[in-house]
PDB file of C-alpha atoms in Angstrom:
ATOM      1  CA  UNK A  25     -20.628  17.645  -5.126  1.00 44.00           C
ATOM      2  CA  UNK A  26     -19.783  20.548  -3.496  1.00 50.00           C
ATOM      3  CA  UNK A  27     -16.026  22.863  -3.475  1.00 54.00           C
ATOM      4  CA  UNK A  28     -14.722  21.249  -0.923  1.00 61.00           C
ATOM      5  CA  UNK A  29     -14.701  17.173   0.545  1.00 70.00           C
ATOM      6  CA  UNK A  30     -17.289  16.219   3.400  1.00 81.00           C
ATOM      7  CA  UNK A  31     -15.211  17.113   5.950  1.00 84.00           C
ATOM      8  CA  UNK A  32     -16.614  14.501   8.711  1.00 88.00           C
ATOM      9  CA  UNK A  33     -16.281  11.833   6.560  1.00 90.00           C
ATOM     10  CA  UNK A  34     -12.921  12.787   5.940  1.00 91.00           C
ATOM     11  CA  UNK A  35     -11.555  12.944   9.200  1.00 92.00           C
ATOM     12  CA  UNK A  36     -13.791   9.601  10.067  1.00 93.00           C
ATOM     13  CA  UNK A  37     -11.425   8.123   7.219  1.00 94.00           C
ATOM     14  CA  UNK A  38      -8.305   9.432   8.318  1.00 94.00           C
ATOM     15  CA  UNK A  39      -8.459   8.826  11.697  1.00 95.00           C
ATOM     16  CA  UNK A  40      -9.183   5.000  10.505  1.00 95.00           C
ATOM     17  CA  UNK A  41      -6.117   5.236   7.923  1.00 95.00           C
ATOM     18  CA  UNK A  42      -3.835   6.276  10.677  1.00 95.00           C
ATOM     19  CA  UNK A  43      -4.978   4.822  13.503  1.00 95.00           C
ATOM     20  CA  UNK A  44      -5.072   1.282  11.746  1.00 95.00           C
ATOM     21  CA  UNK A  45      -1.605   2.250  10.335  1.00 94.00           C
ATOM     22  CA  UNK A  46      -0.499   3.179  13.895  1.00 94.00           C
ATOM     23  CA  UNK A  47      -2.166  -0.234  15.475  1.00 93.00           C
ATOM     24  CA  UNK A  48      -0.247  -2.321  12.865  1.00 92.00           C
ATOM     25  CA  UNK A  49       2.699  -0.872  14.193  1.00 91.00           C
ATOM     26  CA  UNK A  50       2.342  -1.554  17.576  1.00 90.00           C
ATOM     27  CA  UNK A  51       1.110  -4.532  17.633  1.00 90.00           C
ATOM     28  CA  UNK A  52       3.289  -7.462  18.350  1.00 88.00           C
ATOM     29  CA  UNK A  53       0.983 -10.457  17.154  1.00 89.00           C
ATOM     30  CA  UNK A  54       1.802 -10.482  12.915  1.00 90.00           C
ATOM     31  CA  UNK A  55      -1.842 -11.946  12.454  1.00 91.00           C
ATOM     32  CA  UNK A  56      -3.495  -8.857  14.409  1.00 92.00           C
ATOM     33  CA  UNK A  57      -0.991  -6.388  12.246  1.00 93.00           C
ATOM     34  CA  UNK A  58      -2.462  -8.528   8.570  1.00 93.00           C
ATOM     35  CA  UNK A  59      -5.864  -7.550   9.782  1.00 94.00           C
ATOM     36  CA  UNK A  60      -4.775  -4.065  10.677  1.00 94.00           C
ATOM     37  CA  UNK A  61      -3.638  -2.919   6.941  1.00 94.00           C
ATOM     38  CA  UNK A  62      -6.695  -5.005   6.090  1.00 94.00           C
ATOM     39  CA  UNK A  63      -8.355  -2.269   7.955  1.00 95.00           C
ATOM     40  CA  UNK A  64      -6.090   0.816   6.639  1.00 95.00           C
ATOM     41  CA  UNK A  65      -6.865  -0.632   2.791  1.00 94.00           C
ATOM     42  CA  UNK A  66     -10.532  -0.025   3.586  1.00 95.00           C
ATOM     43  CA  UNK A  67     -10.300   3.129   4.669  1.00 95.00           C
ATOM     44  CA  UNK A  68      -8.144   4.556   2.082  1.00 95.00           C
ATOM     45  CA  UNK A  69     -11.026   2.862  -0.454  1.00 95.00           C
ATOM     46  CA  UNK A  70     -13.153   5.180   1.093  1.00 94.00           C
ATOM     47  CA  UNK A  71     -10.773   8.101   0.783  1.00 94.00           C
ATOM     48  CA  UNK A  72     -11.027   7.514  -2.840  1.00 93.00           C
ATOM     49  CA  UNK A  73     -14.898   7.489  -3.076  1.00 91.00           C
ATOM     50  CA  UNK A  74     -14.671  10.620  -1.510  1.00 89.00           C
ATOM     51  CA  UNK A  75     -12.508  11.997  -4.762  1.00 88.00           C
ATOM     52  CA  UNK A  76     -15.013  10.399  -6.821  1.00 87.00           C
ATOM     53  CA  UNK A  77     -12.791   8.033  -8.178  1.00 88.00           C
ATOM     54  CA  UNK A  78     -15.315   5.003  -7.680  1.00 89.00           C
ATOM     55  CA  UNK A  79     -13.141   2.468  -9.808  1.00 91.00           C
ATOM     56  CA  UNK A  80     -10.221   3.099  -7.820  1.00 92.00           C
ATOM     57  CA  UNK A  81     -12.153   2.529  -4.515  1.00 93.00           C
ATOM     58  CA  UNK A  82     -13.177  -1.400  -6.012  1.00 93.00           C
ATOM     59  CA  UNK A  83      -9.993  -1.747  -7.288  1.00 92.00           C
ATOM     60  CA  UNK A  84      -8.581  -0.893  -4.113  1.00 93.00           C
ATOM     61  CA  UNK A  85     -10.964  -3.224  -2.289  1.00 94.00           C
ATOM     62  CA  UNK A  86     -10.716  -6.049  -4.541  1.00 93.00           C
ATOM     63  CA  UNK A  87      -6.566  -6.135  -4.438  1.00 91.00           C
ATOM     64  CA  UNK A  88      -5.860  -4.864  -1.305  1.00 90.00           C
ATOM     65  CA  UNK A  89      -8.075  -5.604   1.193  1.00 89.00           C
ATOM     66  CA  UNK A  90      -9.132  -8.794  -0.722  1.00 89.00           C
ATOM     67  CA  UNK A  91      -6.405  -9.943  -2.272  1.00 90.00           C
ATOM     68  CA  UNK A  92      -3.118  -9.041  -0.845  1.00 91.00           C
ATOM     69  CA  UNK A  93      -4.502  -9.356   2.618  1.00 91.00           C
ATOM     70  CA  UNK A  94      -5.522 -12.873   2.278  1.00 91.00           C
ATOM     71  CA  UNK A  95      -2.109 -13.842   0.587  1.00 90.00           C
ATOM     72  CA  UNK A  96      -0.091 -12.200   3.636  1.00 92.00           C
ATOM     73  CA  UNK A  97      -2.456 -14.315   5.907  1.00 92.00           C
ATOM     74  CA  UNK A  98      -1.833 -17.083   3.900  1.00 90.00           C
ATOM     75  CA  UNK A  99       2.290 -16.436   4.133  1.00 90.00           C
ATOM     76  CA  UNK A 100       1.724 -15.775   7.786  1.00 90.00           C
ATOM     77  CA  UNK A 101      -0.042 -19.369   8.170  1.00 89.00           C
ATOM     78  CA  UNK A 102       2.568 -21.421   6.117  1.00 87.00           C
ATOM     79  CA  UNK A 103       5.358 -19.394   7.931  1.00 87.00           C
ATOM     80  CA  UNK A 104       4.476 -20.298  11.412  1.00 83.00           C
ATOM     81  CA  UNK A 105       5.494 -23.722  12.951  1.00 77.00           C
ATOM     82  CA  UNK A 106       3.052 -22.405  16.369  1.00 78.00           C
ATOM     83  CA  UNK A 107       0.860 -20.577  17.355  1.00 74.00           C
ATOM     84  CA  UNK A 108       2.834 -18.300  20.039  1.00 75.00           C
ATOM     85  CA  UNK A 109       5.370 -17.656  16.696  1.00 74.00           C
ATOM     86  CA  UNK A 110       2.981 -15.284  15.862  1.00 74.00           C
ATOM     87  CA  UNK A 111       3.575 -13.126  18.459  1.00 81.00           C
ATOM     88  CA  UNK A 112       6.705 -11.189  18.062  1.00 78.00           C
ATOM     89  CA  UNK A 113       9.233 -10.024  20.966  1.00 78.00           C
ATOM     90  CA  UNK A 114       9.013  -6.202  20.857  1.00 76.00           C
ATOM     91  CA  UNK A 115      10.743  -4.455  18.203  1.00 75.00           C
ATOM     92  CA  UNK A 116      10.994  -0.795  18.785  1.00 80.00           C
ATOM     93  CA  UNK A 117      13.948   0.142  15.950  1.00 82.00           C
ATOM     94  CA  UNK A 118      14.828   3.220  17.326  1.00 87.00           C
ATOM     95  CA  UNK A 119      17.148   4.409  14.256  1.00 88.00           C
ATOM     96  CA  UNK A 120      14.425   3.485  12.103  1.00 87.00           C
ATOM     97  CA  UNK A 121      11.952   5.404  13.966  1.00 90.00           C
ATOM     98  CA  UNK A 122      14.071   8.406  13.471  1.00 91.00           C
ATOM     99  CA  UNK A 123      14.992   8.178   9.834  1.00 92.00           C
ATOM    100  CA  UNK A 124      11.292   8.172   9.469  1.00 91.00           C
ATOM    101  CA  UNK A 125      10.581  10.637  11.376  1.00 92.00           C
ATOM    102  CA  UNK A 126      12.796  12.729  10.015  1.00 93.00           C
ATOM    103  CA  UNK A 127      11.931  11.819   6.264  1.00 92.00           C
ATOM    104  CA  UNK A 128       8.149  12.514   7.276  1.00 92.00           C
ATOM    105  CA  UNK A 129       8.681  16.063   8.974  1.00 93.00           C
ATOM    106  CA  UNK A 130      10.646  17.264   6.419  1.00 93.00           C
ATOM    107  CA  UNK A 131       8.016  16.582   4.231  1.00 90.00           C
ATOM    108  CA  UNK A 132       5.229  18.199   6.699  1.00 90.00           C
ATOM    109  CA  UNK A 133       7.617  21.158   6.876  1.00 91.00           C
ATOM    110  CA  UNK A 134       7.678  21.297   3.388  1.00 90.00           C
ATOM    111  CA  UNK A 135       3.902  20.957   3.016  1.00 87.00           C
ATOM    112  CA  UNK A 136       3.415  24.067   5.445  1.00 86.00           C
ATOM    113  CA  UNK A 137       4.696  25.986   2.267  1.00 85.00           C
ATOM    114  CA  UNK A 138       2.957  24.558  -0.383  1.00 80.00           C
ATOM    115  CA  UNK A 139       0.629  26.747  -1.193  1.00 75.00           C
ATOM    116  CA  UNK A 140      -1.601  24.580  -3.973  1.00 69.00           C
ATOM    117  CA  UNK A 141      -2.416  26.420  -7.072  1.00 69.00           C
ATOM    118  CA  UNK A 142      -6.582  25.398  -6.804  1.00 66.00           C
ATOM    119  CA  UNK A 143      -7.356  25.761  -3.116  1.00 60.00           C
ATOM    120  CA  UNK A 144     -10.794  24.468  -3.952  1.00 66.00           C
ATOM    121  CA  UNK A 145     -12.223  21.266  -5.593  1.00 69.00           C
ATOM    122  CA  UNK A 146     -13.429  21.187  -9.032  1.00 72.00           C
ATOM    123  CA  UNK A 147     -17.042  20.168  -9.686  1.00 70.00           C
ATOM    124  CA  UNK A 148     -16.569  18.488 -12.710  1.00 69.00           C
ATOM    125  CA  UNK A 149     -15.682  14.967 -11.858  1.00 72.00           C
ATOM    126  CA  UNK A 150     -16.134  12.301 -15.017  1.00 79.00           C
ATOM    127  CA  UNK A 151     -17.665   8.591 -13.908  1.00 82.00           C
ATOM    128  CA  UNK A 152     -16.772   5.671 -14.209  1.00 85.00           C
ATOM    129  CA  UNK A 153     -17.788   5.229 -17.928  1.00 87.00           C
ATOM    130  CA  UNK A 154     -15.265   8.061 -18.709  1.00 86.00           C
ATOM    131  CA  UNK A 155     -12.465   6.590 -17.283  1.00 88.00           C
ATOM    132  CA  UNK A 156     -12.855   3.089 -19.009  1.00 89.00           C
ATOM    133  CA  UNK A 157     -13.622   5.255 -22.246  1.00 89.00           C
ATOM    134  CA  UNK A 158     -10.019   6.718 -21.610  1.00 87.00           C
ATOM    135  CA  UNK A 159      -8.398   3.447 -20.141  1.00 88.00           C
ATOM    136  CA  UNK A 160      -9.050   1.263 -23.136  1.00 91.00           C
ATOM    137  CA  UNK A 161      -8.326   4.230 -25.777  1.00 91.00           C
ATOM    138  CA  UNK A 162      -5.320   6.323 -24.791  1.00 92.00           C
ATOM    139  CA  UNK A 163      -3.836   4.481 -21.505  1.00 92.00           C
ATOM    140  CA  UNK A 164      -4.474   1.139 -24.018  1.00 93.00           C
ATOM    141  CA  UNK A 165      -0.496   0.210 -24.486  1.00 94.00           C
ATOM    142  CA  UNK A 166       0.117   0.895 -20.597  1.00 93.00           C
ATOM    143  CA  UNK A 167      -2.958  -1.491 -19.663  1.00 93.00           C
ATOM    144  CA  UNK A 168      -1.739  -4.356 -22.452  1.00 94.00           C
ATOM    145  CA  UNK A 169       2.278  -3.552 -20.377  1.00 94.00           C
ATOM    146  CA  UNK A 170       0.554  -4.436 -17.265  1.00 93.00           C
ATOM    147  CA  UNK A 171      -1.524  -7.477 -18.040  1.00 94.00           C
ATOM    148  CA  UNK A 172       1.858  -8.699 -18.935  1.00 95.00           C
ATOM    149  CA  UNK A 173       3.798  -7.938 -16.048  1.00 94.00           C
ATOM    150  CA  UNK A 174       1.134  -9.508 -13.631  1.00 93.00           C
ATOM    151  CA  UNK A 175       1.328 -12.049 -16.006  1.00 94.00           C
ATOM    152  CA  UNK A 176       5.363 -12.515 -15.593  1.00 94.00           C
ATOM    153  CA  UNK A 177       4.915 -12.151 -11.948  1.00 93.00           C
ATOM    154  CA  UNK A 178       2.333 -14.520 -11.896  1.00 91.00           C
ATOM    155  CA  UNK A 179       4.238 -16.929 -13.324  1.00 92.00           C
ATOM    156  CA  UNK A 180       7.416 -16.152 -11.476  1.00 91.00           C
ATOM    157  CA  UNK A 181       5.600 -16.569  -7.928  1.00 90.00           C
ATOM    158  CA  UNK A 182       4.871 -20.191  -8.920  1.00 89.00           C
ATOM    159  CA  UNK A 183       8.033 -20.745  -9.811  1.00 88.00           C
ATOM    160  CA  UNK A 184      10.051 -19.201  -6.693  1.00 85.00           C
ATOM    161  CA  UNK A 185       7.260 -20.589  -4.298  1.00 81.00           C
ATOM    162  CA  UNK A 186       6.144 -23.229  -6.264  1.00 76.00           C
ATOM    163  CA  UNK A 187       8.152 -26.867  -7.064  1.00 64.00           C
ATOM    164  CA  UNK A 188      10.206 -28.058  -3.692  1.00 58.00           C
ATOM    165  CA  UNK A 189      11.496 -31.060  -4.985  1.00 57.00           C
ATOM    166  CA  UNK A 190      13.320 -29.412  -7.749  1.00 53.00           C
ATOM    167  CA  UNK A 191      16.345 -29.102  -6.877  1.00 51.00           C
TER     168      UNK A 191
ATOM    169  CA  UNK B  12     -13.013  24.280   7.772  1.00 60.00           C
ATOM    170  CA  UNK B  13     -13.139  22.784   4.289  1.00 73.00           C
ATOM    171  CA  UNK B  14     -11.197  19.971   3.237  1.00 77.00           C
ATOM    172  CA  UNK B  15      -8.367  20.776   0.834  1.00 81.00           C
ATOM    173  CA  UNK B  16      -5.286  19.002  -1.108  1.00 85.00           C
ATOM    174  CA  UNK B  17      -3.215  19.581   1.309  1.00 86.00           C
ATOM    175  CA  UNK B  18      -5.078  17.527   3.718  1.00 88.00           C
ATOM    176  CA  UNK B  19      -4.546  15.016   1.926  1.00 90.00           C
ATOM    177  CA  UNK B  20      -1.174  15.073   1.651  1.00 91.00           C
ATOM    178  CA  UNK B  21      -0.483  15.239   5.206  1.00 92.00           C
ATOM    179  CA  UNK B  22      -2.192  12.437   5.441  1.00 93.00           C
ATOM    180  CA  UNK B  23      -0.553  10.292   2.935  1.00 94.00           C
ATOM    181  CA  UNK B  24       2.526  11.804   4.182  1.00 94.00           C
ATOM    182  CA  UNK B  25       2.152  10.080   7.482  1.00 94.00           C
ATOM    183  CA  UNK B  26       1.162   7.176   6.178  1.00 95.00           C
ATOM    184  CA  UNK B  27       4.121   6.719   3.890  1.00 94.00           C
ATOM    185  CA  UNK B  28       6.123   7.602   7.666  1.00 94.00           C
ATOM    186  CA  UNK B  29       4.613   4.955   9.211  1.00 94.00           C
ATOM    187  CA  UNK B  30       4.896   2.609   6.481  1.00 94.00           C
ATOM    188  CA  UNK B  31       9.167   3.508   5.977  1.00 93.00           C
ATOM    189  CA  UNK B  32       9.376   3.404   9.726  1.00 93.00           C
ATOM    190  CA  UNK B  33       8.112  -0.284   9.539  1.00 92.00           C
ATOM    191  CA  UNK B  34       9.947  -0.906   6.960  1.00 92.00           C
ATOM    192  CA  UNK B  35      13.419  -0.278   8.462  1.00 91.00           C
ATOM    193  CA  UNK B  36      12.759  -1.514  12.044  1.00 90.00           C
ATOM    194  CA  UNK B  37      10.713  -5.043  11.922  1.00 88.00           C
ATOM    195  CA  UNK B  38      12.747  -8.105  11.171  1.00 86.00           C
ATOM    196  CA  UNK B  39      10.350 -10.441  10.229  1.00 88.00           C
ATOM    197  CA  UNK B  40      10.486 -10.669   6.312  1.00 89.00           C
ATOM    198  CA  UNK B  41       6.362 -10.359   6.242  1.00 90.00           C
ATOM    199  CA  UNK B  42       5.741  -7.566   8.574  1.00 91.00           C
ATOM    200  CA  UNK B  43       8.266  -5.518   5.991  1.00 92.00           C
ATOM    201  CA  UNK B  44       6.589  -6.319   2.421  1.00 93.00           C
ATOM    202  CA  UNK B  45       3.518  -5.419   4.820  1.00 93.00           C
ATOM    203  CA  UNK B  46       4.443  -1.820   5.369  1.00 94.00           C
ATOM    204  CA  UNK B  47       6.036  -1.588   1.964  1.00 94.00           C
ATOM    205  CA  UNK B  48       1.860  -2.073   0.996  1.00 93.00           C
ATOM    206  CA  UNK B  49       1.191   0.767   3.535  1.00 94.00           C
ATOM    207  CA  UNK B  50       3.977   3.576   1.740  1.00 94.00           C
ATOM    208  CA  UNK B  51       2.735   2.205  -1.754  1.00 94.00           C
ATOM    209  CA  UNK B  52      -0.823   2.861  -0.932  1.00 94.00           C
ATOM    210  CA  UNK B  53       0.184   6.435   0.450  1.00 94.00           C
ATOM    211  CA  UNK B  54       1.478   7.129  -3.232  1.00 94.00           C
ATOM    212  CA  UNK B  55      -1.546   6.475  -4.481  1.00 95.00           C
ATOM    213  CA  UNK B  56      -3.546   8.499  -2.355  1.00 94.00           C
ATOM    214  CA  UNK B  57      -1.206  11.361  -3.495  1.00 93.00           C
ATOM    215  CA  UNK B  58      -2.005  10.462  -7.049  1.00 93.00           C
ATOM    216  CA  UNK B  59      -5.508  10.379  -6.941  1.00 92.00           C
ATOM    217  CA  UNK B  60      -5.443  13.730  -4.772  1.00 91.00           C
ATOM    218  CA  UNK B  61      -3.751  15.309  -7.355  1.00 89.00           C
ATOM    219  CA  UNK B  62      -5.467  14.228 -10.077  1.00 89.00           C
ATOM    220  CA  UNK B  63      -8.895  15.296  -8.335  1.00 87.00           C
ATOM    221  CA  UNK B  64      -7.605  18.524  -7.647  1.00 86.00           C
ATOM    222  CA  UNK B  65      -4.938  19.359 -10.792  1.00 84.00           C
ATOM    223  CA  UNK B  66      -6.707  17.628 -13.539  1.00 81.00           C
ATOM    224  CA  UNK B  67     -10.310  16.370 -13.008  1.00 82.00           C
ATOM    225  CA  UNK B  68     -11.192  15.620 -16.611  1.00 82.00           C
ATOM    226  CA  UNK B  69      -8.063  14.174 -17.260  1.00 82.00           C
ATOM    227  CA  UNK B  70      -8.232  11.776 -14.493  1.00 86.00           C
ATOM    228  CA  UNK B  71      -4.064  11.039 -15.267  1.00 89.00           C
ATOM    229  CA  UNK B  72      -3.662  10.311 -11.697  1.00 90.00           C
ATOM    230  CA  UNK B  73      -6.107   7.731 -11.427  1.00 91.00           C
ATOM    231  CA  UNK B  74      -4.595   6.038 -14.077  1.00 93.00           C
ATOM    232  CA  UNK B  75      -0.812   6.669 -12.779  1.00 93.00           C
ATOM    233  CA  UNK B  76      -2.764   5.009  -9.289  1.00 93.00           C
ATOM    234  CA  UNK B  77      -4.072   1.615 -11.390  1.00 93.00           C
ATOM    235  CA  UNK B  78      -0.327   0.865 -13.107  1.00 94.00           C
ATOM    236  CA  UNK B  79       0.893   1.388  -9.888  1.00 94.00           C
ATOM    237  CA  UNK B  80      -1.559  -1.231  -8.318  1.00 93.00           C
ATOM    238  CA  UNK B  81      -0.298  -3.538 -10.887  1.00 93.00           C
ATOM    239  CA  UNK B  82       3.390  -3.351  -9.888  1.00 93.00           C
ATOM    240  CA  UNK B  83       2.647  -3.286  -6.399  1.00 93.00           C
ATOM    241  CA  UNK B  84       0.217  -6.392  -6.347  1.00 92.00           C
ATOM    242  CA  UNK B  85       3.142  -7.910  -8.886  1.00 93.00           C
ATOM    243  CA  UNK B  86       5.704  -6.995  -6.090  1.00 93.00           C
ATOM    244  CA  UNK B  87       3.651  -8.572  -3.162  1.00 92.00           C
ATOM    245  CA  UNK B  88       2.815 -11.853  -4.795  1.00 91.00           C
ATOM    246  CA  UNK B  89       6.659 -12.080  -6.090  1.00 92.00           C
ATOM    247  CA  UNK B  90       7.951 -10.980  -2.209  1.00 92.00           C
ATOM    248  CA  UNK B  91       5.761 -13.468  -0.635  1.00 91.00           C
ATOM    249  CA  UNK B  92       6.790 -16.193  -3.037  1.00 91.00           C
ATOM    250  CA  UNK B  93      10.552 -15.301  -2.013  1.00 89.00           C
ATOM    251  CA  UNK B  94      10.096 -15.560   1.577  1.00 89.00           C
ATOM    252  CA  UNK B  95       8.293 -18.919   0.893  1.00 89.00           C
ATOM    253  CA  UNK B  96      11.121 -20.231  -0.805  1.00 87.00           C
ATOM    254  CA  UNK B  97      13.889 -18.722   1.566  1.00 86.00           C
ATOM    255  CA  UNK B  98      11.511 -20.190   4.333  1.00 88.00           C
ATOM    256  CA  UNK B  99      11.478 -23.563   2.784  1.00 86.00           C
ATOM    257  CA  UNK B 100      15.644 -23.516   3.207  1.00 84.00           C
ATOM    258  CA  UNK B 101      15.855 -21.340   6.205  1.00 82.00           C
ATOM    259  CA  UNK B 102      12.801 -22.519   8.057  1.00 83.00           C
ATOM    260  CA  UNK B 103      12.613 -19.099   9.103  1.00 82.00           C
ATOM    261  CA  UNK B 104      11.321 -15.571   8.005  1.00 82.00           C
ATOM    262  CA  UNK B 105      13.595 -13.429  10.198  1.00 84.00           C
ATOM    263  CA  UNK B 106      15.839 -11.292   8.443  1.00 82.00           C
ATOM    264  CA  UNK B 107      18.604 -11.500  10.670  1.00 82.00           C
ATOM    265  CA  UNK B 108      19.099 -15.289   9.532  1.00 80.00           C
ATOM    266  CA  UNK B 109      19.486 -14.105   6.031  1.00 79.00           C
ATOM    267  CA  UNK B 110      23.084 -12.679   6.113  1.00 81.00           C
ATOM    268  CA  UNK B 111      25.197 -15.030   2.983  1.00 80.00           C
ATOM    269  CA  UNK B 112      26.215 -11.529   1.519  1.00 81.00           C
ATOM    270  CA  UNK B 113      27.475 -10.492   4.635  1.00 79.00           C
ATOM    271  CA  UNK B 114      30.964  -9.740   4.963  1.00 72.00           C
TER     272      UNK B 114
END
């Protein structure tokens, strides 16, 4: 690893981060838009293999373009009563579209000051062995916190989508 | 032209734009836990930059990126359980039909 990222296969991954982002946006047909972020979760996966943080970029995979995708596809599915529902009138939210753009170039204007402190990147870069090493000795009460709020949420899901005859 | 941290962070910058925009203009309840995915993942990109950059041996952001994975993937399956069950009464996922607190 070099000081500084591959630059190509940088802007190869932003221009698919964006670009999907931008498609999901636009496009009226909620199905198209699932497989969209599908697409934006893969690139940023590879934006993370590029920081060498390899567990990250299966994690990332695994939940997001794997997981969550297929359980918006599956809400997408159980939430349409035909096919044409799926494609939505067109939805331009003008006041939304200028909060955000607001919100976003104040940030860009402050990023045009931000000077960061280490220009370049540092070699070192520990593997993955390091960062279980660290997971399951210092970030050990955070990672037993977790397991039990997927756990609650887990359980909570099947019990909010879950069980129609209830009541 | 070498490829710094703040690269990054215009780029998870206009991510997390695109993601608030479609969170405050789409009305169907789906397409807005969708982009709320899109402006959590831009977070994380800003964590792992950092940590690359700040803190390499460390690796604090990485870790900061995985709990926030967790909530995020807890938040998703709980939204989408929600809209199932308001879609189950409502027979709809627009937002506009969801207006009891209205007054």
């Amino acid at each position: 690893m070099t000081d500084s990222l591959p630059a190509v296969a940088f802007w190869l991954l932003a221009a698919a981060a964006l670009g999907g982002a931008i498609m999901m946006m636009v496009t009226r047909n909620v199905v198209h838009a699932a497989f969209w972020l599908m697409e934006v979760m893969t690139a940023i996966a590879g934006i993370y293999l590029l920081l060498s943080a390899e567990f990250l970029a299966l994690v990332q995979v695994l939940v997001y373009a794997g997981a969550v995708s297929v359980l918006m596809l599956f809400v997408i599915m159980l939430t349409l009563r035909r096919r044409e529902d799926a494609i939505r009138s067109f939805e331009p939210g003008w006041g939304g579209a200028a909060l955000a753009a607001l919100f976003t170039g104040v940030i860009l204007a402050a990023l045009t000051r931000f000077e960061p402190t280490i220009a370049l990147m540092p070699d070192v870069a520990p593997g993955i062995e390091e960062f279980g090493r660290e997971m399951f000795t210092f970030w050990i009460l955070p990672f037993e916190i977790a397991s039990l709020v997927l756990l609650t949420a887990l359980v909570g899901a099947v019990w909010w989508a879950g069980g129609g005859e209830r009541e | 032209m070498t490829i710094g941290l703040t690269h990054l962070l215009v780029l998870a910058a206009a991510l997390f734009g695109i993601g608030t925009y479609g969170v405050l203009s789409r009305k169907s309840a789906v397409m807005v836990l969708m982009s709320l995915e899109l402006m959590a993942n831009a977070v994380n990109i800003n964590l792992v930059a950092f940590s690359r950059f700040v803190t390499p041996e460390a690796m604090t952001g990485q870790f900061f990126a995985v709990f926030s994975m967790v909530v995020s993937a807890a938040e998703i399956g709980l939204g989408l359980a929600l809209v199932l069950a308001i879609y189950r009464q409502k027979r709809s996922v627009e937002l506009e039909e969801f207006q009891e607190l209205k007054g």
